[in-house]
Short mmCIF file of C-alpha atoms and ligand atoms in Angstrom, two decimals:
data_model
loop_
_atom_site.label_atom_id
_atom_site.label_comp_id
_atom_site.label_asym_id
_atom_site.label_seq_id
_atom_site.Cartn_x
_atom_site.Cartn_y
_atom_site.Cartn_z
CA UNK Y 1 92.52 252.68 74.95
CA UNK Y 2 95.76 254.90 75.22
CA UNK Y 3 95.67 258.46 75.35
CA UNK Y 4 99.45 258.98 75.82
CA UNK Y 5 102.10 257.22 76.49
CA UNK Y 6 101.31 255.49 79.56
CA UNK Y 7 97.74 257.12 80.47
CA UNK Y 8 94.71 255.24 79.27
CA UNK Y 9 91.30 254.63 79.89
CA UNK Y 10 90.54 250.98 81.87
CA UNK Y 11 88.06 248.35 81.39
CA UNK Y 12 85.21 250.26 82.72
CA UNK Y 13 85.93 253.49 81.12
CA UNK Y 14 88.15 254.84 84.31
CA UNK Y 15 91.31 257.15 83.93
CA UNK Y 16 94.62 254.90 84.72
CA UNK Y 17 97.71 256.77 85.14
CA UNK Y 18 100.87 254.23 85.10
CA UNK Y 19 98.48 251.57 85.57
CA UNK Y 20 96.67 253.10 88.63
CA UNK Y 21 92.98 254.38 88.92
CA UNK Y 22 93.70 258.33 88.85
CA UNK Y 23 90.06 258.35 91.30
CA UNK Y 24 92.38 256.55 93.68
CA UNK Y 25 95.51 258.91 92.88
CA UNK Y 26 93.50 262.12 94.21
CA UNK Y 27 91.82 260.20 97.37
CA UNK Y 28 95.12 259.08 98.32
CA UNK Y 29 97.47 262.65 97.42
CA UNK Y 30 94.47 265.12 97.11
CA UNK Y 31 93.55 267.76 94.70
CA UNK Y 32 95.28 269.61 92.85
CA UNK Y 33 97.74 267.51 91.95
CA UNK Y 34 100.70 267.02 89.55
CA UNK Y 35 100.57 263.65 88.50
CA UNK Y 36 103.36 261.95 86.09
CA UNK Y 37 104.30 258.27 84.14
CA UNK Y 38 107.90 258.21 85.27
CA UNK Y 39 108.30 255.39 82.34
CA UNK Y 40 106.24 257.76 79.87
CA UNK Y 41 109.70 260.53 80.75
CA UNK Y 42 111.84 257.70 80.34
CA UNK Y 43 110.62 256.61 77.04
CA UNK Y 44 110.93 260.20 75.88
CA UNK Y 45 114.47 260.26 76.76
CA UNK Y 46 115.42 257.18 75.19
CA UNK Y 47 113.84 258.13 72.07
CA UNK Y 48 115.53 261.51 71.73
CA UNK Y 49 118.79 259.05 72.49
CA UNK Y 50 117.98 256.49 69.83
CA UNK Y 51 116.85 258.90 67.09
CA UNK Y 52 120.54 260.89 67.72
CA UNK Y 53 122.22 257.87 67.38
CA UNK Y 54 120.20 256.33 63.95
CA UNK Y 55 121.57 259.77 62.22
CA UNK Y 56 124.91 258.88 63.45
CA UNK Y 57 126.38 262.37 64.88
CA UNK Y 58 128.34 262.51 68.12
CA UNK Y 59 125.67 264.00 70.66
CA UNK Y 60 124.15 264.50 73.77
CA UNK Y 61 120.78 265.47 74.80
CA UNK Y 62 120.48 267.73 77.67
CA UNK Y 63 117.00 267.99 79.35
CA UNK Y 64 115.88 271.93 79.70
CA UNK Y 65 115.27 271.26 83.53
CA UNK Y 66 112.80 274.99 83.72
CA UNK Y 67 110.45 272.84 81.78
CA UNK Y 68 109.83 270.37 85.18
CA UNK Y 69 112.69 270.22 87.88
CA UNK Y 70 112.17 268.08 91.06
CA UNK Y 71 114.58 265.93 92.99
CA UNK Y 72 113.64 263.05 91.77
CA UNK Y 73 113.25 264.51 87.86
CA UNK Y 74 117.17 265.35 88.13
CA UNK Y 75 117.75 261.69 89.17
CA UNK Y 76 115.86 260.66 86.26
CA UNK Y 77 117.57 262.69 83.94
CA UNK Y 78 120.92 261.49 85.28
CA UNK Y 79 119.83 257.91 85.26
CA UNK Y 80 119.19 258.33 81.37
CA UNK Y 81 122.65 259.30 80.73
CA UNK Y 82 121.07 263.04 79.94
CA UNK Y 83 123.06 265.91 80.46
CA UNK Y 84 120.93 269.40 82.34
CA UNK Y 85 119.88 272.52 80.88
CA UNK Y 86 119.54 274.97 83.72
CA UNK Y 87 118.91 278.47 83.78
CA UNK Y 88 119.30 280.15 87.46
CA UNK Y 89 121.56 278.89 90.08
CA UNK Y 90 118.16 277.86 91.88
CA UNK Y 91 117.88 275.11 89.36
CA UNK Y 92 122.02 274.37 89.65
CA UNK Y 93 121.60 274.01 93.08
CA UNK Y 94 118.49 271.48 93.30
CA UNK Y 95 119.93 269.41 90.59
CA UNK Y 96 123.21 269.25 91.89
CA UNK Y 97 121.24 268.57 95.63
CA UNK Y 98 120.08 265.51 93.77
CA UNK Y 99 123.35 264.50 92.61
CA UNK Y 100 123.55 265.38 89.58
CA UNK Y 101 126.95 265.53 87.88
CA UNK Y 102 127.65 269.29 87.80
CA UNK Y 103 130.04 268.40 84.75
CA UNK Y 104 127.05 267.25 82.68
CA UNK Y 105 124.95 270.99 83.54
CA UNK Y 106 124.82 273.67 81.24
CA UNK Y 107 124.43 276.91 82.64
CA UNK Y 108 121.84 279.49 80.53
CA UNK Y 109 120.47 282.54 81.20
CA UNK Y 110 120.44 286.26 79.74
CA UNK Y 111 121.34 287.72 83.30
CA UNK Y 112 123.40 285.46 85.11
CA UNK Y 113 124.43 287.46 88.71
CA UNK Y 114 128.26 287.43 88.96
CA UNK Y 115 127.46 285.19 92.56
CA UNK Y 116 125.52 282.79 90.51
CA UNK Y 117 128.60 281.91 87.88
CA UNK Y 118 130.41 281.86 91.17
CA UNK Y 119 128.52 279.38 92.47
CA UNK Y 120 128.35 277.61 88.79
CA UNK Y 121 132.03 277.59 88.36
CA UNK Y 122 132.96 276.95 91.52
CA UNK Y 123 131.07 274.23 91.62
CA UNK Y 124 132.52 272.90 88.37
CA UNK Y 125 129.52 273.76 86.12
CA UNK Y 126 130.10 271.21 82.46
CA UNK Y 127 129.54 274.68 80.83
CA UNK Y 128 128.08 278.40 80.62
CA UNK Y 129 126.22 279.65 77.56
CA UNK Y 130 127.68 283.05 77.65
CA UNK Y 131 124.89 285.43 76.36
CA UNK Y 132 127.13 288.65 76.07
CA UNK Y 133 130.56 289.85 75.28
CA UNK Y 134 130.26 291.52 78.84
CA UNK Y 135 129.52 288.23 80.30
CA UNK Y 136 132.27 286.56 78.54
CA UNK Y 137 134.71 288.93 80.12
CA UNK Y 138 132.72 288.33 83.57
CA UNK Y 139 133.43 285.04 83.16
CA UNK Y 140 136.90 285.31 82.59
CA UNK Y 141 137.59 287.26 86.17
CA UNK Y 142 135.88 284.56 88.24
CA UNK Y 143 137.46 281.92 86.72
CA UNK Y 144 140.79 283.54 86.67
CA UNK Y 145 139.75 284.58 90.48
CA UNK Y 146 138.86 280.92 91.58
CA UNK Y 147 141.66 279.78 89.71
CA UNK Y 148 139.32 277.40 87.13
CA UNK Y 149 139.21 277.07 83.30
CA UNK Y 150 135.92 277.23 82.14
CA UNK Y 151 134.09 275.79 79.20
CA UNK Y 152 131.75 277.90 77.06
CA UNK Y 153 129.57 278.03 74.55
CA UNK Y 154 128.32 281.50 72.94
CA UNK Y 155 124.78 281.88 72.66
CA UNK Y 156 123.72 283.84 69.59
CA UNK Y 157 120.66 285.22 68.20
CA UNK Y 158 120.13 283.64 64.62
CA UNK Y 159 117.60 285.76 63.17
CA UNK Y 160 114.90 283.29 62.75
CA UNK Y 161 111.50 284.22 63.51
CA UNK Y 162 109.91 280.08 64.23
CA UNK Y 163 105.96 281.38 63.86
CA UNK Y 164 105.27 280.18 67.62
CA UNK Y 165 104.09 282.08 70.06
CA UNK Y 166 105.39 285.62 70.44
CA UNK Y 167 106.82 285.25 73.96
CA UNK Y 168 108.49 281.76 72.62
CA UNK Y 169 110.28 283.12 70.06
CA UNK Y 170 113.99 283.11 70.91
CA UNK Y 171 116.06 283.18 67.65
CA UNK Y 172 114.81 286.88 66.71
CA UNK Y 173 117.56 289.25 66.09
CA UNK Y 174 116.59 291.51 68.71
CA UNK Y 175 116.10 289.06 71.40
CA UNK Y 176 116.96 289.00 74.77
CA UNK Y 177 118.96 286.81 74.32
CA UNK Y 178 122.17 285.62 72.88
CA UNK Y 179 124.67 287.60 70.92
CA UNK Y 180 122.43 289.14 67.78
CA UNK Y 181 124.75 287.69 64.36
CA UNK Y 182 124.47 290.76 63.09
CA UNK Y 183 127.30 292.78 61.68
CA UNK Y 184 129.97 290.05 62.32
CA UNK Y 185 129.27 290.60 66.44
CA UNK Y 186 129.10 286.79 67.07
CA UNK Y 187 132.41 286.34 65.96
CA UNK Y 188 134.06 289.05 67.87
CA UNK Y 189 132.54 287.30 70.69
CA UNK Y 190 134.96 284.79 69.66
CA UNK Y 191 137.19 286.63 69.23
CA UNK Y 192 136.97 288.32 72.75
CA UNK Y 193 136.34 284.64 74.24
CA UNK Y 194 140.17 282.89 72.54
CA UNK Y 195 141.93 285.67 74.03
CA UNK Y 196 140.56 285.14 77.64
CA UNK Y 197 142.96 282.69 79.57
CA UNK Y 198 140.43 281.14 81.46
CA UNK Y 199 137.66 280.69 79.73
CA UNK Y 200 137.56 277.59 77.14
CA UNK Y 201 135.52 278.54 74.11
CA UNK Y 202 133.56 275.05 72.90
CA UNK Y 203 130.98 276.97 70.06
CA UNK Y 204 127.99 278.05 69.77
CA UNK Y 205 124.66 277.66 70.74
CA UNK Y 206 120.95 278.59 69.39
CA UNK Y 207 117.44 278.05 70.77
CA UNK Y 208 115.09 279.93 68.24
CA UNK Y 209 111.72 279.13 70.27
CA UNK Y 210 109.82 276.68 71.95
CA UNK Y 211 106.56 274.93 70.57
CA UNK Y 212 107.27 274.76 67.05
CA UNK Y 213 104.88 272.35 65.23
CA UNK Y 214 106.71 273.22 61.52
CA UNK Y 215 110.05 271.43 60.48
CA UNK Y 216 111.31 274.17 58.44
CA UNK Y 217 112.03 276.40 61.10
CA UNK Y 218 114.32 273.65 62.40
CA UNK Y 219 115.94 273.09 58.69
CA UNK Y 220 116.59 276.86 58.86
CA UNK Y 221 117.78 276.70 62.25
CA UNK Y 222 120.38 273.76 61.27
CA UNK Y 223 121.47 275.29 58.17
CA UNK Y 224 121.82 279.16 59.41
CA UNK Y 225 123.98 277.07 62.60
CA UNK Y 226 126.46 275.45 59.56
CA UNK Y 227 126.81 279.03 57.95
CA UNK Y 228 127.73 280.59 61.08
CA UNK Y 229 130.59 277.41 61.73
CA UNK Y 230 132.12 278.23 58.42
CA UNK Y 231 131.79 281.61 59.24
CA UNK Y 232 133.61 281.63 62.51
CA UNK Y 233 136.26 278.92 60.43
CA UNK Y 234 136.78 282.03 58.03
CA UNK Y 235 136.80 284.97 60.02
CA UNK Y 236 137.76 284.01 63.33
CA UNK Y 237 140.15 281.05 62.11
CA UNK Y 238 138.84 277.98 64.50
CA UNK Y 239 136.26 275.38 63.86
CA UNK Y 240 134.17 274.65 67.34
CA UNK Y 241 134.23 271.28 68.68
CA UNK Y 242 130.79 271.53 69.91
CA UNK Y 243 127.17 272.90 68.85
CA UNK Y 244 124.10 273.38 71.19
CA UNK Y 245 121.19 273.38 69.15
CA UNK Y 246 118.51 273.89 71.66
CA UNK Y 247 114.80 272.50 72.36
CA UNK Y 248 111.77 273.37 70.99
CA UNK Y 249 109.53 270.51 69.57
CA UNK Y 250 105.99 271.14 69.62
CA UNK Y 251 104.05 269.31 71.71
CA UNK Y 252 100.09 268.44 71.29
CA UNK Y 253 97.86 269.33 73.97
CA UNK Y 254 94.81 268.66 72.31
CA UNK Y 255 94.22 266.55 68.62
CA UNK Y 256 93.71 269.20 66.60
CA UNK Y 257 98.18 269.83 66.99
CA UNK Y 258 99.69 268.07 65.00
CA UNK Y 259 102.92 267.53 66.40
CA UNK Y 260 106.23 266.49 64.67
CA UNK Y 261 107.97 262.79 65.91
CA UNK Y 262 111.41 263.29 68.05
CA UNK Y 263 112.61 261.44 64.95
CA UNK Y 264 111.74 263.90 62.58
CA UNK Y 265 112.80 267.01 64.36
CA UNK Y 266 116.57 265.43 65.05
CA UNK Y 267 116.88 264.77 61.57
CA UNK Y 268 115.59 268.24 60.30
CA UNK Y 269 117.41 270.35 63.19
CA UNK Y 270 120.52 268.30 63.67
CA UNK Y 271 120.08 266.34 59.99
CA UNK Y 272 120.23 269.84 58.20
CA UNK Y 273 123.39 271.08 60.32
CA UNK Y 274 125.05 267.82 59.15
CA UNK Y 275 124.48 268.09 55.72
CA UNK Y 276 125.26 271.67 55.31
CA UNK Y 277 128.88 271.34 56.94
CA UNK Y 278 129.31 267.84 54.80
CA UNK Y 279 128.33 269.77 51.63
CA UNK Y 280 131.81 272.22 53.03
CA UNK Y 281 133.74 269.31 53.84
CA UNK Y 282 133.92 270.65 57.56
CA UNK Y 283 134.00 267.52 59.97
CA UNK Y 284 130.62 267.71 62.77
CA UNK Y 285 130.88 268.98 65.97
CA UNK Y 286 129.99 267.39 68.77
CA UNK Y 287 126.36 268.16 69.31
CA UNK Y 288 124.12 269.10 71.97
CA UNK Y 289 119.97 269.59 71.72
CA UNK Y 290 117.97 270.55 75.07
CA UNK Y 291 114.37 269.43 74.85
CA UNK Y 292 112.40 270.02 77.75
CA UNK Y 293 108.57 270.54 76.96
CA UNK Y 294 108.16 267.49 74.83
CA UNK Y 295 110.20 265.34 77.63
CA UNK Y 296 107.46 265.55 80.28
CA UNK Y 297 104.41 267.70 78.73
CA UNK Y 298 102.53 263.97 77.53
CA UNK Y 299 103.68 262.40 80.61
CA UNK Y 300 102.04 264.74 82.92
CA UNK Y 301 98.79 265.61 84.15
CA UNK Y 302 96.60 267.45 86.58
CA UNK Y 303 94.21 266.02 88.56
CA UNK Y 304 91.69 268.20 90.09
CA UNK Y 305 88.36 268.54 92.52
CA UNK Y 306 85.05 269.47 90.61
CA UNK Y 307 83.15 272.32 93.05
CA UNK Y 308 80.41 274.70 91.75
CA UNK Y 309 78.92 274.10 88.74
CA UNK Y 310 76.77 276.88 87.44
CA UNK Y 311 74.52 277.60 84.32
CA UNK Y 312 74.88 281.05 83.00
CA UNK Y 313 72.02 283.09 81.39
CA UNK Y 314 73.33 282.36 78.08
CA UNK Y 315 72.72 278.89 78.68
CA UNK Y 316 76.64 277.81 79.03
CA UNK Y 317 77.36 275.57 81.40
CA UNK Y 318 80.54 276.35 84.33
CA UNK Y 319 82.24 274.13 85.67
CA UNK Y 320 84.81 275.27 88.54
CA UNK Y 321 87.96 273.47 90.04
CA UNK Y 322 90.22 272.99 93.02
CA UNK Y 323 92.72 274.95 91.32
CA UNK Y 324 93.39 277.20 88.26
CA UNK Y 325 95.65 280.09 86.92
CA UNK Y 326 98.30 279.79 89.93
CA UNK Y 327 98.82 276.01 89.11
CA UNK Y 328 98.31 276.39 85.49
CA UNK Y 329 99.15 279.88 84.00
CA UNK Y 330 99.22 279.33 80.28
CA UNK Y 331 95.84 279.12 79.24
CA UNK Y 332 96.11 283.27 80.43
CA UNK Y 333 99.65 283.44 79.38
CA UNK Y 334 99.53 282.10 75.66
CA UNK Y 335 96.24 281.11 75.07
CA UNK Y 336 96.96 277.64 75.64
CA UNK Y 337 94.67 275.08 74.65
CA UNK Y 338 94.09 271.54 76.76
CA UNK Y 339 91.58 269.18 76.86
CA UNK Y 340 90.19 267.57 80.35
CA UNK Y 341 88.22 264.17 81.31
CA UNK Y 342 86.72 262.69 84.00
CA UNK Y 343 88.46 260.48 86.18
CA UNK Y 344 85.62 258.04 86.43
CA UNK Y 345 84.51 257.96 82.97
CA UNK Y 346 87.35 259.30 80.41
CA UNK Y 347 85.25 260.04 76.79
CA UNK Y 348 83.97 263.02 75.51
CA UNK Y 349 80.39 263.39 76.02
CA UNK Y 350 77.82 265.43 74.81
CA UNK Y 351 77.64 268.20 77.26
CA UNK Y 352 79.49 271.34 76.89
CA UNK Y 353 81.82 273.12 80.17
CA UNK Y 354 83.43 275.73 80.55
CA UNK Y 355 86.25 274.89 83.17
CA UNK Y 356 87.44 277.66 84.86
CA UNK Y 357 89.42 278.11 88.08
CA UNK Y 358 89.12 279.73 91.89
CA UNK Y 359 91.86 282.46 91.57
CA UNK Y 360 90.37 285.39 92.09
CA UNK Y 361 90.16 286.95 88.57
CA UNK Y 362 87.65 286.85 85.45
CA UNK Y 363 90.07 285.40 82.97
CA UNK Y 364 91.36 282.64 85.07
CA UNK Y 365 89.56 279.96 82.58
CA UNK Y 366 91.18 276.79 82.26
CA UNK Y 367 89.30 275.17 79.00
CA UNK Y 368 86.84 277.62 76.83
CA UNK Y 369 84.93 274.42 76.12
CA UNK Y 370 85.35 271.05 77.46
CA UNK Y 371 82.63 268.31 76.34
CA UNK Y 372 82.02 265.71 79.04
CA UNK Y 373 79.72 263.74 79.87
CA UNK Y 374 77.49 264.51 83.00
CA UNK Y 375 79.80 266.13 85.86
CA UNK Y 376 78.76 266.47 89.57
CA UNK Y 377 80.29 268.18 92.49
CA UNK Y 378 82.82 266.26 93.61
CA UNK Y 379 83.95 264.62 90.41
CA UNK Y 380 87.58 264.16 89.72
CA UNK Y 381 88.34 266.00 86.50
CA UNK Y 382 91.86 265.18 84.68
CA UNK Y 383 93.81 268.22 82.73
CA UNK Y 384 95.50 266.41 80.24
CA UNK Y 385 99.27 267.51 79.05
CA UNK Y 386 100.30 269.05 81.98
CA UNK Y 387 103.70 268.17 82.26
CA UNK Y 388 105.74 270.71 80.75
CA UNK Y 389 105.42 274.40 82.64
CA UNK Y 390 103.37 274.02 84.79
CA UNK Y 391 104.77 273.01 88.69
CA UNK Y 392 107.38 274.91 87.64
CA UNK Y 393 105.37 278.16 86.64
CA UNK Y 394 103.34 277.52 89.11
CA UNK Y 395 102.48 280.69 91.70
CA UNK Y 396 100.61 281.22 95.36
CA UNK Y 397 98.36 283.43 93.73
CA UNK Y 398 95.61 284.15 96.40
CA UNK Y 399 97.78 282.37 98.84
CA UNK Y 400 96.73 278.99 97.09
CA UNK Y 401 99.11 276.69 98.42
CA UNK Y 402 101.16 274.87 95.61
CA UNK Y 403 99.76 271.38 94.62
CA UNK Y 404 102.28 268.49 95.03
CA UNK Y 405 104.09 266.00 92.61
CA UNK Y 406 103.27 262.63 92.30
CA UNK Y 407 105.47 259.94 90.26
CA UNK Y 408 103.66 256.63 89.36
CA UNK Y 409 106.76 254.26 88.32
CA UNK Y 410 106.90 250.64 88.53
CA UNK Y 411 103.15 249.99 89.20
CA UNK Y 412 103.73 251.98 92.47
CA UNK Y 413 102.78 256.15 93.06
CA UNK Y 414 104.69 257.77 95.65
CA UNK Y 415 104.71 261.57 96.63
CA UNK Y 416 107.85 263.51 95.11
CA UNK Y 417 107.10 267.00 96.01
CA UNK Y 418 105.16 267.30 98.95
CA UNK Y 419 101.86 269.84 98.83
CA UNK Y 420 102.45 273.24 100.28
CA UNK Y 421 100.03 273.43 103.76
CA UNK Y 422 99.22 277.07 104.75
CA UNK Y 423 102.30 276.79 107.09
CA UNK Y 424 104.82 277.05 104.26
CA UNK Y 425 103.30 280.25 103.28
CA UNK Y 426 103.11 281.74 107.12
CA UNK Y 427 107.08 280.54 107.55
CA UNK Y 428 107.92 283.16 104.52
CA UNK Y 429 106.80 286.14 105.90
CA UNK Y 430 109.09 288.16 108.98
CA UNK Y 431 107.63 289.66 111.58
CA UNK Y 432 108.39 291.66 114.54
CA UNK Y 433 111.99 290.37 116.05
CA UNK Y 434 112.39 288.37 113.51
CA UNK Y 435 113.01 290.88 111.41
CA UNK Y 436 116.79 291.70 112.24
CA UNK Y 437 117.48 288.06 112.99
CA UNK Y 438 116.01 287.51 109.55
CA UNK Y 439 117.37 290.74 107.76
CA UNK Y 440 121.39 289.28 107.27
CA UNK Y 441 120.01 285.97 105.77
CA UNK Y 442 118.60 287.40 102.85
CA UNK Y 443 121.42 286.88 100.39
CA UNK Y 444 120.80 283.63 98.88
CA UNK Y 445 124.48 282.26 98.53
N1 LIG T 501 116.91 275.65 75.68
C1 LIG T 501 116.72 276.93 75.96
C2 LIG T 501 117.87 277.83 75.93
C3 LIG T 501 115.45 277.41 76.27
O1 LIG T 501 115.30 278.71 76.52
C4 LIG T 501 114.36 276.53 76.32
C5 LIG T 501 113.03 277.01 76.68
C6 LIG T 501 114.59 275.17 76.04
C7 LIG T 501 115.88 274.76 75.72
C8 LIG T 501 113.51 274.13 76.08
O2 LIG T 501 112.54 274.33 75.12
P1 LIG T 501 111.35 273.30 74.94
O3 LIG T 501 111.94 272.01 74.39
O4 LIG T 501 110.75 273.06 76.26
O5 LIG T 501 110.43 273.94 73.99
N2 LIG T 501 106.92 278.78 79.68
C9 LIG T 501 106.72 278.50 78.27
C10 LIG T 501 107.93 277.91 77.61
C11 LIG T 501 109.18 278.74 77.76
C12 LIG T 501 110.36 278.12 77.11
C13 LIG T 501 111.60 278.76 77.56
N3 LIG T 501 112.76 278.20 77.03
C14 LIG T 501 105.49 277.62 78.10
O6 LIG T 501 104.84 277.30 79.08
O7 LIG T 501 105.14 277.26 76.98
#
């Protein structure tokens, strides 16, 4: 029976991940671990592909790389002809260590340091979402500095609330981010952006939020993206070449989401954009979208070590793991939901667990209520849908040492980011002489 894409229970009721028994996965890696279906991103990525191309619009789809980055996730991206979504010059500088064409990386953030468009721009960056009129200008002097002409898209804030959680919502008019369109200030961005020699303005760009199960926040989001094109046509006297429309499809992490197809969110994001500029008689942009949860959330998930188990005067039954809020912080962060099996026997059974963590703190609960069938100490237990957020959220809370990544691709698991040991977090920390050797290197660039 499949679960996901790629994940599915065997012949005698075992957890396979890519094929492989995920009991043999954590004897082999250990526990915690990160454990993904390469194919299961690949699929994902062709899909987003295909659906572009059925509604015939020029695009490209650039994977939002803070959803999972690795060395070998860049790679993967690049082999599927995606383009990267990054959003520090930590992430520029990983993808770009796994060869990543810089030209096909688009540089985000709401507080980009002046060295980090430095090293963006230097390094011939495809382009920056500018998020402010003063970045814009910032822009401008290191490009003029280096001697570059850069390409770059304006980031503005939309004004569309998309229901989803409230520290996912990114389209609000008083965001963080982007340039609010409010009071005609998006198009003196513009504006600002055509009279700067060395910057190269391409158009806009909007994100309004991440995990949004409803398609009309997506219609809005196309149609309030056409307005502001004729807008900018009007007032500012140029029609962009190019629109970045963002991620944000909802994923479902456990049955009760219902989550829209890839197919139906292109159509009503992208679809909506189309038909509102046709409706003008304005030609379409070339157009960008930048998916990242629903890339690798299905394709992921956690595999971990089943300790003390413990019944609690009120009868409930607790169930404690290997691991917990510093590998997975969203169940405390957003009240995320997941659901779990065991490795050995993946169906719900009849017993109800409460999974919780070993970080040191009273909320760190991983599932309110898990039903499973009989679990003992020393069972492998599976968090499903734990692809998206999660290595790359993931903390040393308690000095836990990070879990590793494993790909399974081809029939064939190999390690792809190797487990922290206790080492890693002793070689961090200065002491004594080391302290003035130490105390020039801290500067990152
Ligand atoms: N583009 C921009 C500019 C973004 O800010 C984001 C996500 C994406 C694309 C990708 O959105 P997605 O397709 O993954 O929904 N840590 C949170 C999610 C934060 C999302 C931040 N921005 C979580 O664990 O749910």
């Amino acid at each position: 029976m499949q679960l996901y894409p790629g994940i599915e229970v065997g012949p005698g009721g075992e957890l396979l991940v890519g094929g492989l028994k995920a009991l043999d996965l954590a004897r082999t890696f250990g526990t915690p671990l990160y454990v993904y279906v390469e194919d299961a991103i690949r699929w994902k990525a062709r899909e987003y592909l295909k659906e572009l191309r059925r509604i015939s619009v020029p695009a490209d789809v650039a994977y939002a790389s803070k959803a999972y980055l690795s060395l070998r996730m860049a790679r993967v991206a690049g082999e599927e002809g995606l383009w990267l979504d990054v959003a520090s010059a930590g992430e520029f500088f990983l993808a770009t260590k796994a060869g990543f064409p810089p030209e096909r990386i688009l540089f985000h953030g709401n507080n980009k340091s002046p060295e980090e468009l430095k090293m963006a721009i230097k390094n011939g960056v495809g382009r920056i979402v500018a998020d402010s009129l003063a970045e814009i200008k910032r822009i401008q002097e290191i490009a003029s500095a280096l001697g570059r002409t850069q390409a770059v898209l304006i980031r503005v804030a939309p004004g569309i609330d998309p229901h989803t959680h409230k520290a996912l919502a990114t389209g609000r008019i008083d965001s963080k981010f982007g340039i609010p369109v409010y009071r005609g200030a998006h198009i003196e961005a513009v504006r600002l952006a055509l009279k700067m020699k060395n910057v190269r303005f391409m158009g806009f760009h909007c994100h309004v939020g991440s995990q949004i199960f409803e398609r009309r926040w997506f219609e809005l989001a196309g149609k309030t993206m056409g307005a502001i094109y004729e807008d900018c046509l009007k007032a500012a006297g140029v029609f962009p070449e190019e629109c970045d429309m963002g991620g944000g499809l909802g994923v479902a992490y456990v049955p009760e989401d219902k989550e829209l197809s890839i197919g139906e969110y292109c159509e009503a994001l992208v679809g909506s954009f189309r038909d509102r500029l046709s409706n003008l008689g304005l030609p379409m942009p070339r157009i960008f979208i930048e998916p990242g949860r629903s890339i690798v959330a299905q394709a992921g998930i956690t595999l971990y070590k089943v300790g003390t188990i413990k019944r609690l005067p009120s009868g409930q039954k607790l169930l404690a793991v290997d691991g917990g809020m510093a590998d997975n912080p969203r169940p405390m962060l957003y009240s995320a939901k997941y659901r779990c099996l065991l490795a050995r026997q993946a169906r719900e059974g009849q017993l109800s667990y409460r999974v919780v963590g070993k970080n040191c703190e009273e909320g760190d609960t991983l599932i309110e209520e898990a039903f499973l069938p009989m679990v003992r100490t020393g069972d492998i237990l599976a968090v499903m849908v734990t692809g998206a957020y999660h290595y790359s959220m993931s903390s040393n809370y308690n000095a836990l040492p990070r879990p590793g990544v494993v790909h399974v691709y081809e029939g064939r698991a190999f390690p792809v980011v190797r487990r922290q040991t206790y080492r890693d977090l002793l070689d961090e920390q200065i002491e004594g002489t080391d302290r003035l050797a130490l105390a020039s290197n801290m500067g990152q660039f």
